[in-house]
Coordinates of C-alpha atoms in Angstrom, one line a residue:
X17 CA -18.0 10.7 14.4
X18 CA -15.0 12.7 13.5
X19 CA -14.0 12.6 9.8
X20 CA -10.1 10.7 9.7
X21 CA -7.9 9.4 6.4
X22 CA -8.2 6.1 4.7
X23 CA -6.9 3.9 2.8
X24 CA -9.2 2.3 0.0
X25 CA -8.6 -0.9 -2.1
X26 CA -11.2 -0.8 -4.8
X27 CA -11.0 -4.3 -6.6
X28 CA -13.0 -4.8 -9.8
X29 CA -14.4 -7.8 -11.4
X30 CA -16.9 -7.2 -13.9
X31 CA -16.1 -7.5 -17.4
X32 CA -18.8 -4.3 -18.2
X33 CA -17.6 -1.4 -17.5
X34 CA -19.7 1.7 -17.7
X35 CA -22.9 -0.7 -18.1
X36 CA -21.9 -2.7 -14.8
X37 CA -23.8 -2.6 -11.7
X38 CA -21.1 -3.9 -9.2
X39 CA -18.8 -0.7 -10.8
X40 CA -21.8 2.0 -10.5
X41 CA -22.4 0.8 -6.7
X42 CA -18.6 0.9 -6.2
X43 CA -18.4 4.2 -6.7
X44 CA -21.2 4.9 -5.2
X45 CA -19.9 3.8 -1.8
X46 CA -16.2 5.0 -2.3
X47 CA -18.3 8.4 -3.2
X48 CA -20.1 8.0 0.5
X49 CA -16.9 7.4 1.9
X50 CA -15.4 10.0 0.6
X51 CA -18.4 12.0 2.2
X52 CA -17.9 11.0 5.4
X53 CA -14.0 11.4 5.8
X54 CA -11.3 14.6 5.2
X55 CA -9.1 12.2 3.1
X56 CA -9.5 9.1 0.9
X57 CA -6.9 7.8 -0.7
X58 CA -8.5 5.1 -3.6
X59 CA -5.9 2.2 -5.2
X60 CA -7.9 0.9 -8.2
X61 CA -7.1 -2.5 -9.4
X62 CA -9.4 -3.5 -11.8
X63 CA -8.9 -7.8 -12.8
X64 CA -11.1 -7.7 -15.7
X65 CA -7.5 -6.3 -17.3
X66 CA -6.0 -10.1 -16.5
X67 CA -4.5 -11.3 -13.5
X68 CA -1.8 -14.2 -13.8
X69 CA -2.5 -17.2 -13.0
X70 CA -0.2 -19.5 -10.2
X71 CA 2.3 -21.4 -12.1
X72 CA 5.4 -23.9 -11.9
X73 CA 7.9 -20.6 -11.9
X74 CA 5.2 -18.8 -9.4
X75 CA 4.9 -21.9 -7.0
X76 CA 8.9 -22.9 -6.8
X77 CA 9.5 -18.9 -6.2
X78 CA 6.7 -18.9 -3.1
X79 CA 8.3 -22.3 -1.4
X80 CA 12.1 -20.7 -1.7
X81 CA 12.8 -18.8 1.6
X82 CA 12.8 -15.3 0.9
X83 CA 17.1 -15.5 2.0
X84 CA 17.4 -18.0 -1.0
X85 CA 15.2 -16.2 -3.6
X86 CA 17.1 -16.0 -7.1
X87 CA 16.5 -12.9 -9.3
X88 CA 14.2 -15.2 -11.3
X89 CA 11.9 -16.0 -8.0
X90 CA 12.0 -12.2 -7.3
X91 CA 10.8 -11.6 -11.1
X92 CA 7.8 -14.6 -10.8
X93 CA 6.8 -12.7 -7.1
X94 CA 7.1 -9.4 -8.6
X95 CA 2.8 -9.3 -9.5
X96 CA 1.6 -11.1 -6.3
X97 CA 4.3 -8.8 -4.1
X98 CA 2.4 -5.9 -5.5
X99 CA -1.0 -7.0 -4.6
X100 CA -0.5 -8.4 -1.1
X101 CA 1.3 -4.3 -0.4
X102 CA -1.6 -2.8 -1.7
X103 CA -4.0 -5.2 0.2
X104 CA -1.5 -4.6 3.9
X105 CA -1.9 -0.8 2.9
X106 CA -5.8 -0.7 3.2
X107 CA -7.8 0.5 5.7
X108 CA -11.1 -0.6 3.7
X109 CA -11.3 -2.7 1.0
X110 CA -14.3 -2.8 -1.7
X111 CA -15.1 -5.4 -3.8
X112 CA -17.2 -5.1 -7.1
X113 CA -18.2 -8.8 -8.0
X114 CA -20.5 -10.3 -10.3
X115 CA -21.7 -13.5 -10.8
X116 CA -20.5 -15.8 -13.5
X117 CA -22.0 -19.0 -13.9
X118 CA -22.6 -19.6 -10.2
X119 CA -19.5 -18.4 -9.2
X120 CA -16.9 -15.3 -9.0
X121 CA -15.0 -14.5 -12.2
X122 CA -11.8 -16.5 -13.2
X123 CA -9.8 -13.3 -12.7
X124 CA -10.9 -12.7 -9.5
X125 CA -9.8 -16.1 -8.5
X126 CA -6.7 -15.8 -9.8
X127 CA -6.2 -12.7 -7.1
X128 CA -7.1 -14.7 -4.5
X129 CA -4.4 -17.2 -5.5
X130 CA -2.1 -14.5 -6.0
X131 CA -2.6 -12.7 -2.3
X132 CA -2.9 -16.4 -0.3
X133 CA 1.0 -15.9 0.7
X134 CA 1.7 -17.8 3.6
X135 CA 4.3 -15.9 5.7
X136 CA 3.1 -12.7 4.2
X137 CA -1.2 -12.8 4.4
X138 CA -1.6 -16.4 6.7
X139 CA 0.5 -18.2 8.4
X140 CA 0.5 -22.1 9.6
X141 CA 0.7 -22.2 13.4
X142 CA 0.0 -25.5 15.5
X143 CA -4.0 -24.4 15.9
X144 CA -3.5 -24.1 11.9
X145 CA -3.9 -21.0 9.4
X146 CA -3.9 -17.9 10.8
X147 CA -4.7 -14.6 8.9
X148 CA -2.1 -11.7 9.1
X149 CA -4.5 -9.0 7.7
X150 CA -6.5 -8.1 10.9
X151 CA -8.4 -4.7 11.4
X152 CA -9.8 -4.0 7.7
X153 CA -13.2 -3.3 6.6
X154 CA -14.5 -5.2 3.7
X155 CA -17.7 -4.4 1.7
X156 CA -18.2 -7.3 -1.5
X157 CA -20.9 -6.1 -3.6
X158 CA -22.1 -9.0 -5.6
X159 CA -24.4 -8.1 -8.5
X160 CA -26.1 -10.9 -10.3
X161 CA -28.5 -11.8 -13.0
X162 CA -30.4 -14.4 -11.6
X163 CA -29.0 -16.0 -8.7
X164 CA -30.0 -14.7 -5.7
X165 CA -27.6 -13.8 -3.4
X166 CA -27.1 -16.0 -0.1
X167 CA -28.9 -19.0 -1.9
X168 CA -27.9 -22.6 -2.7
X169 CA -26.5 -21.9 -5.7
X170 CA -24.4 -18.5 -4.6
X171 CA -21.3 -20.3 -4.1
X172 CA -19.3 -16.8 -4.7
X173 CA -20.4 -15.1 -1.4
X174 CA -19.1 -17.5 0.2
X175 CA -16.2 -18.1 -0.9
X176 CA -15.2 -14.4 -1.3
X177 CA -15.6 -14.4 3.2
X178 CA -14.2 -17.4 3.3
X179 CA -11.0 -16.6 1.3
X180 CA -11.1 -13.1 3.3
X181 CA -11.2 -14.5 6.7
X182 CA -8.3 -17.4 5.9
X183 CA -6.2 -14.2 5.6
X184 CA -7.5 -12.6 8.6
X185 CA -10.2 -10.2 7.3
X186 CA -13.1 -10.7 9.4
X187 CA -15.6 -7.6 9.1
X188 CA -17.0 -7.9 6.3
X189 CA -20.4 -6.3 5.0
X190 CA -22.6 -8.0 2.1
X191 CA -24.5 -5.5 -0.9
X192 CA -26.7 -7.4 -2.6
X193 CA -27.8 -6.5 -6.3
X194 CA -29.3 -9.5 -7.6
X195 CA -31.7 -10.9 -10.3
X196 CA -30.9 -7.7 -12.2
X197 CA -32.6 -9.6 -14.9
X198 CA -36.4 -9.5 -13.4
X199 CA -35.9 -6.8 -11.2
X200 CA -33.0 -4.2 -11.4
X201 CA -34.4 -0.8 -10.7
X202 CA -35.4 -2.3 -7.2
X203 CA -32.3 -4.3 -6.7
X204 CA -29.9 -1.5 -7.5
X205 CA -32.6 0.9 -5.2
X206 CA -32.0 -1.8 -2.5
X207 CA -28.5 -1.9 -2.6
X208 CA -28.0 2.2 -2.6
X209 CA -30.1 1.9 0.7
X210 CA -27.7 -0.3 1.7
X211 CA -25.0 1.7 1.3
X212 CA -26.5 4.2 2.2
X213 CA -27.6 2.6 5.9
X214 CA -24.0 1.3 6.3
X215 CA -21.7 4.7 6.0
X216 CA -24.2 6.5 8.5
X217 CA -23.7 3.9 10.6
X218 CA -20.3 4.4 10.7
X219 CA -19.4 0.6 11.3
X220 CA -15.6 0.0 12.6
X221 CA -14.1 1.2 9.4
X222 CA -16.5 3.3 7.9

């Protein structure tokens, strides 16, 4: 397969840094992409550092038509606009997401709230909402201490998949590094093998 330039958006959500399994595996996946492609531009967005929550000012600004927005409206939406722009230019998304208390970290949920923007990332039609971010590839690296990924108590993975589907991103691969408390070495080895398999097989955007 000929090499090609990729724009990658890396979204890290773990509260841990050097000891984070999801961060380590995200780095492994991006290294594999860099090995496969001639040029990989990576934008790193670490949501663990904090993401604003939706508030009254944001809601008012978001529901105000663009041509009627004031400077205050634009200031309220500025951070959200930046996150949306990062998504729009990305070819590949790499999420490093731990499961905290059966779901995603609050800051990653705040990121979803910031990018779910009618007329920018999805639109309402007579047949229901339609995502506007088609043609992108997403890798969800999901790390857990004890929760099996894909089990009935994993509310993180299906939520992230649904949220991405809602904005038009449907080409999604799940890479699990689960039950690290009891089988860390085996789980990390399996996750790295899955990364190697996915990149080697060259799925559509890899």
